[in-house]
Amino acid sequence: MLTVTDLSVRYGQIEAVRGLGLSVAKGSVTVLLGSNGAGKSSTLNAIAGLAAPRGRIEFEGSRIDGQAPEDIVRKGIALCPEGRRVFPSLSVAENLHLGGAVHATGDELAARIEAELARFPILRERYHQKAGLLSGGEQQMLAIARALMSAPRLLLLDEPSLGLAPKVVDQVFDLILTLRDQGITILLVEQNAERALEIADRGYVLQSGDLVLSGTGEELAQSDLIRQAYLAG
Ligand SMILES: Nc1ncnc2c1ncn2[C@@H]1O[C@H](COP(=O)(O)OP(=O)(O)O)[C@@H](O)[C@H]1O
Ligand SMILES: [Mg+2]
């Protein structure tokens, strides 16, 4: 579904990603692992059109690198960025409208919002509250719901479990599997390697911008590199 070939991302002198290749199979959960500063967010941002990359990014058979972010969203890719950046002074309703207004209007927009409220009942309860007053977990759900408002076939999730309580982390990982079962392909960036590899069909490990390891979720979970670096055991 998605093929990234020889991707590099630079910020001035800093080379955040060097010659990365990866592919995401339709219907899979694919995980991108690596410690802080490894280049994970830069990779997702490049796919979403938010960083100017070198290399080739193909989605469903056609090139998307160099295209504007809104065109990439229209093609069926949505990014839920790191740090659950909802608009804190806007209501849940307004946040959802903003996520969908470019893609749908009128009845279609209302239907998409209704679908997300059905998926996330807590957002229906909080519908008229300011997003900034929600708990961290609720804000993460809102950020994901907002990304889903564009009805993506590929969802890019950047560290959705970061800073959440263990019970809420469970909910996030359950949600990822549910979305996958509903036909949404997932490219997940995580620091929680253990949990991520449990649900991953395939994984890639970045270190300082270089791809150092890839394999099935199971292969990576058993690899020495992952065990030593991330799983502490
Ligand atoms: N907008 C930016 N300007 C300059 N350097 C950046 C920018 N974004 C990221 N970097 C640098 O690029 C490298 C990779 O960052 P990032 O992709 O955010 O890593 P990760 O998501 O794996 O933590 C880091 O060294 C980071 O400091
Ligand atoms: Mg990051």
Short mmCIF file of C-alpha atoms and ligand atoms in Angstrom, two decimals:
data_model
loop_
_atom_site.label_atom_id
_atom_site.label_comp_id
_atom_site.label_asym_id
_atom_site.label_seq_id
_atom_site.Cartn_x
_atom_site.Cartn_y
_atom_site.Cartn_z
CA MET A 1 0.00 0.00 0.00
CA LEU A 2 2.81 2.38 0.94
CA THR A 3 6.38 2.07 -0.30
CA VAL A 4 9.13 4.40 0.85
CA THR A 5 12.40 4.21 -1.05
CA ASP A 6 15.70 5.89 -0.18
CA LEU A 7 14.00 8.55 1.93
CA SER A 8 16.14 11.29 3.43
CA VAL A 9 15.00 14.23 5.53
CA ARG A 10 17.31 17.13 6.36
CA TYR A 11 16.89 20.19 8.52
CA GLY A 12 19.78 22.39 7.44
CA GLN A 13 22.90 20.57 8.58
CA ILE A 14 21.00 17.89 10.48
CA GLU A 15 20.26 14.73 8.56
CA ALA A 16 17.30 13.33 10.47
CA VAL A 17 16.64 10.36 8.16
CA ARG A 18 19.15 8.74 5.78
CA GLY A 19 18.17 6.52 2.88
CA LEU A 20 15.23 4.84 4.59
CA GLY A 21 13.28 2.12 2.85
CA LEU A 22 10.11 0.66 4.24
CA SER A 23 6.81 -0.73 3.10
CA VAL A 24 3.39 -0.99 4.68
CA ALA A 25 1.09 -3.79 3.55
CA LYS A 26 -2.61 -3.07 3.18
CA GLY A 27 -4.52 -4.13 6.27
CA SER A 28 -1.42 -4.37 8.46
CA VAL A 29 -0.11 -2.69 11.56
CA THR A 30 3.45 -1.63 10.81
CA VAL A 31 5.59 -0.19 13.60
CA LEU A 32 8.47 2.25 13.44
CA LEU A 33 10.64 2.04 16.55
CA GLY A 34 13.61 4.00 17.78
CA SER A 35 14.75 6.17 20.64
CA ASN A 36 14.34 9.91 20.90
CA GLY A 37 15.70 11.77 17.88
CA ALA A 38 15.99 8.63 15.74
CA GLY A 39 13.98 10.21 12.91
CA LYS A 40 10.57 8.58 13.45
CA SER A 41 8.48 11.75 13.41
CA SER A 42 10.48 13.10 10.48
CA THR A 43 9.58 9.96 8.55
CA LEU A 44 5.85 10.26 9.29
CA ASN A 45 5.92 13.98 8.54
CA ALA A 46 7.63 13.32 5.23
CA ILE A 47 4.95 10.79 4.27
CA ALA A 48 2.25 13.31 5.24
CA GLY A 49 3.88 16.03 3.13
CA LEU A 50 4.95 18.13 6.12
CA ALA A 51 8.70 17.78 5.57
CA ALA A 52 10.47 18.19 2.25
CA PRO A 53 12.10 14.78 1.74
CA ARG A 54 14.43 13.31 -0.84
CA GLY A 55 13.59 9.91 -2.22
CA ARG A 56 10.41 8.25 -3.32
CA ILE A 57 7.09 7.74 -1.54
CA GLU A 58 4.44 5.72 -3.32
CA PHE A 59 0.90 5.25 -2.06
CA GLU A 60 -1.42 2.79 -3.78
CA GLY A 61 0.80 2.80 -6.82
CA SER A 62 1.32 6.53 -7.37
CA ARG A 63 3.96 8.94 -6.13
CA ILE A 64 2.99 11.34 -3.38
CA ASP A 65 6.36 12.81 -2.42
CA GLY A 66 6.45 16.53 -3.14
CA GLN A 67 2.67 16.85 -2.94
CA ALA A 68 0.92 19.28 -0.62
CA PRO A 69 -0.28 17.92 2.74
CA GLU A 70 -3.95 18.52 1.89
CA ASP A 71 -3.58 16.57 -1.37
CA ILE A 72 -2.01 13.66 0.52
CA VAL A 73 -4.91 13.71 3.01
CA ARG A 74 -7.32 13.68 0.07
CA LYS A 75 -5.55 10.60 -1.34
CA GLY A 76 -6.38 8.75 1.88
CA ILE A 77 -3.52 9.28 4.36
CA ALA A 78 -4.09 10.98 7.72
CA LEU A 79 -1.49 11.88 10.35
CA CYS A 80 -2.23 12.00 14.05
CA PRO A 81 0.79 14.00 15.19
CA GLU A 82 2.95 13.54 18.26
CA GLY A 83 1.83 15.28 21.43
CA ARG A 84 -1.95 15.04 20.75
CA ARG A 85 -2.16 18.54 19.40
CA VAL A 86 -5.83 19.30 19.73
CA PHE A 87 -6.98 22.93 19.82
CA PRO A 88 -7.35 23.39 23.58
CA SER A 89 -9.58 26.46 23.56
CA LEU A 90 -11.99 24.94 21.03
CA SER A 91 -14.70 22.45 21.94
CA VAL A 92 -14.61 18.77 21.06
CA ALA A 93 -17.29 19.54 18.44
CA GLU A 94 -15.17 22.30 16.88
CA ASN A 95 -12.06 20.11 16.84
CA LEU A 96 -13.95 17.39 14.99
CA HIS A 97 -15.44 19.88 12.53
CA LEU A 98 -11.96 21.21 11.75
CA GLY A 99 -10.74 17.70 11.05
CA GLY A 100 -13.51 17.04 8.57
CA ALA A 101 -14.54 20.35 7.05
CA VAL A 102 -12.00 20.17 4.22
CA HIS A 103 -13.26 16.75 3.19
CA ALA A 104 -16.99 16.88 3.73
CA THR A 105 -19.82 19.34 4.26
CA GLY A 106 -23.44 19.28 5.33
CA ASP A 107 -24.96 15.85 5.86
CA GLU A 108 -21.72 14.04 5.03
CA LEU A 109 -19.79 16.04 7.64
CA ALA A 110 -22.53 15.39 10.21
CA ALA A 111 -22.47 11.68 9.39
CA ARG A 112 -18.70 11.49 9.86
CA ILE A 113 -18.91 13.27 13.21
CA GLU A 114 -21.69 10.90 14.28
CA ALA A 115 -19.51 7.93 13.28
CA GLU A 116 -16.63 9.19 15.44
CA LEU A 117 -18.95 9.84 18.40
CA ALA A 118 -20.19 6.27 18.04
CA ARG A 119 -16.59 5.05 17.96
CA PHE A 120 -15.58 7.24 20.93
CA PRO A 121 -18.58 7.52 23.31
CA ILE A 122 -16.52 9.62 25.72
CA LEU A 123 -16.32 12.35 23.05
CA ARG A 124 -20.11 12.47 22.88
CA GLU A 125 -20.20 13.08 26.64
CA ARG A 126 -17.60 15.82 26.30
CA TYR A 127 -18.94 17.18 23.00
CA HIS A 128 -19.40 20.81 24.11
CA GLN A 129 -16.44 21.00 26.48
CA LYS A 130 -13.19 22.69 25.62
CA ALA A 131 -10.62 20.17 24.43
CA GLY A 132 -8.05 21.59 26.86
CA LEU A 133 -10.17 20.43 29.79
CA LEU A 134 -10.14 16.77 28.70
CA SER A 135 -7.83 14.22 30.32
CA GLY A 136 -4.71 13.18 28.43
CA GLY A 137 -6.36 9.97 27.28
CA GLU A 138 -9.47 11.80 26.11
CA GLN A 139 -7.36 14.31 24.21
CA GLN A 140 -5.55 11.43 22.50
CA MET A 141 -8.88 9.89 21.49
CA LEU A 142 -9.98 13.29 20.16
CA ALA A 143 -6.74 13.67 18.20
CA ILE A 144 -7.25 10.24 16.64
CA ALA A 145 -10.94 10.92 15.96
CA ARG A 146 -9.99 14.19 14.28
CA ALA A 147 -7.51 12.38 12.03
CA LEU A 148 -10.20 9.81 11.19
CA MET A 149 -12.57 12.57 10.06
CA SER A 150 -10.85 12.54 6.67
CA ALA A 151 -11.80 8.84 6.31
CA PRO A 152 -8.21 7.69 5.72
CA ARG A 153 -7.23 4.28 4.38
CA LEU A 154 -3.77 4.73 5.93
CA LEU A 155 -3.47 6.23 9.42
CA LEU A 156 -0.08 7.50 10.63
CA LEU A 157 0.03 7.49 14.44
CA ASP A 158 2.93 9.29 16.12
CA GLU A 159 3.46 8.04 19.70
CA PRO A 160 -0.20 7.80 20.67
CA SER A 161 0.55 6.15 24.02
CA LEU A 162 3.15 8.64 25.23
CA GLY A 163 2.53 9.93 28.74
CA LEU A 164 -0.74 8.07 29.26
CA ALA A 165 -1.70 5.96 32.28
CA PRO A 166 -1.32 2.18 31.76
CA LYS A 167 -5.07 1.60 31.54
CA VAL A 168 -5.39 4.28 28.89
CA VAL A 169 -2.40 2.84 27.01
CA ASP A 170 -4.35 -0.44 26.86
CA GLN A 171 -7.30 1.42 25.36
CA VAL A 172 -5.10 3.02 22.72
CA PHE A 173 -3.59 -0.32 21.66
CA ASP A 174 -7.06 -1.94 21.61
CA LEU A 175 -8.27 0.90 19.45
CA ILE A 176 -5.42 0.42 16.98
CA LEU A 177 -6.40 -3.23 16.53
CA THR A 178 -10.06 -2.29 16.13
CA LEU A 179 -9.20 0.25 13.44
CA ARG A 180 -7.08 -2.34 11.68
CA ASP A 181 -9.99 -4.80 11.79
CA GLN A 182 -12.21 -2.11 10.28
CA GLY A 183 -9.88 -1.93 7.28
CA ILE A 184 -7.69 1.02 8.19
CA THR A 185 -4.01 0.31 7.62
CA ILE A 186 -1.78 1.60 10.43
CA LEU A 187 1.77 2.95 10.49
CA LEU A 188 2.55 3.38 14.18
CA VAL A 189 5.49 5.19 15.75
CA GLU A 190 6.16 4.07 19.30
CA GLN A 191 8.74 4.15 22.05
CA ASN A 192 6.82 1.42 23.85
CA ALA A 193 8.50 -1.32 21.80
CA GLU A 194 7.15 -4.22 23.79
CA ARG A 195 3.50 -3.26 23.39
CA ALA A 196 3.94 -2.11 19.82
CA LEU A 197 5.57 -5.36 18.72
CA GLU A 198 2.74 -7.38 20.25
CA ILE A 199 0.34 -5.91 17.70
CA ALA A 200 2.75 -5.34 14.81
CA ASP A 201 2.71 -7.38 11.64
CA ARG A 202 6.01 -5.81 10.68
CA GLY A 203 8.47 -3.45 12.32
CA TYR A 204 11.39 -1.20 11.47
CA VAL A 205 14.00 0.15 13.86
CA LEU A 206 15.67 3.52 13.31
CA GLN A 207 18.85 4.65 15.02
CA SER A 208 20.14 8.19 14.44
CA GLY A 209 18.41 8.36 11.06
CA ASP A 210 19.52 4.93 9.83
CA LEU A 211 17.42 1.83 9.43
CA VAL A 212 19.20 -0.79 11.55
CA LEU A 213 16.70 -3.64 11.68
CA SER A 214 13.43 -4.80 10.19
CA GLY A 215 11.32 -7.92 10.37
CA THR A 216 8.04 -9.32 11.57
CA GLY A 217 6.81 -8.20 14.97
CA GLU A 218 7.79 -11.54 16.39
CA GLU A 219 11.27 -11.49 14.86
CA LEU A 220 11.97 -8.05 16.26
CA ALA A 221 10.63 -8.91 19.71
CA GLN A 222 13.16 -11.74 19.83
CA SER A 223 16.08 -9.83 18.36
CA ASP A 224 19.06 -9.03 20.56
CA LEU A 225 19.02 -5.39 19.55
CA ILE A 226 15.43 -4.85 20.64
CA ARG A 227 15.82 -6.90 23.81
CA GLN A 228 18.90 -5.00 24.89
CA ALA A 229 17.90 -1.53 23.77
CA TYR A 230 14.19 -1.40 24.46
CA LEU A 231 12.90 -4.36 26.38
CA ALA A 232 15.55 -4.50 29.09
CA GLY A 233 15.73 -8.25 29.21
N1 LIG B 1 12.01 21.08 12.65
C1 LIG B 1 13.25 20.65 12.95
N2 LIG B 1 14.32 21.45 12.80
C2 LIG B 1 15.58 21.01 13.08
N3 LIG B 1 15.86 19.77 13.52
C3 LIG B 1 14.83 18.95 13.70
C4 LIG B 1 13.46 19.32 13.42
N4 LIG B 1 12.68 18.26 13.68
C5 LIG B 1 13.48 17.27 14.09
N5 LIG B 1 14.78 17.67 14.11
C6 LIG B 1 15.94 16.85 14.47
O1 LIG B 1 15.93 15.71 13.63
C7 LIG B 1 16.28 14.54 14.37
C8 LIG B 1 15.15 13.53 14.30
O2 LIG B 1 14.01 14.06 14.95
P1 LIG B 1 12.62 13.32 14.98
O3 LIG B 1 12.24 12.90 13.62
O4 LIG B 1 11.66 14.20 15.70
O5 LIG B 1 12.94 12.03 15.86
P2 LIG B 1 12.00 11.06 16.70
O6 LIG B 1 10.59 11.32 16.30
O7 LIG B 1 12.47 9.69 16.39
O8 LIG B 1 12.23 11.41 18.14
C9 LIG B 1 16.61 15.01 15.78
O9 LIG B 1 17.99 15.21 15.85
C10 LIG B 1 15.86 16.33 15.88
O10 LIG B 1 16.50 17.19 16.80
MG MG B 2 8.96 11.89 17.41
#
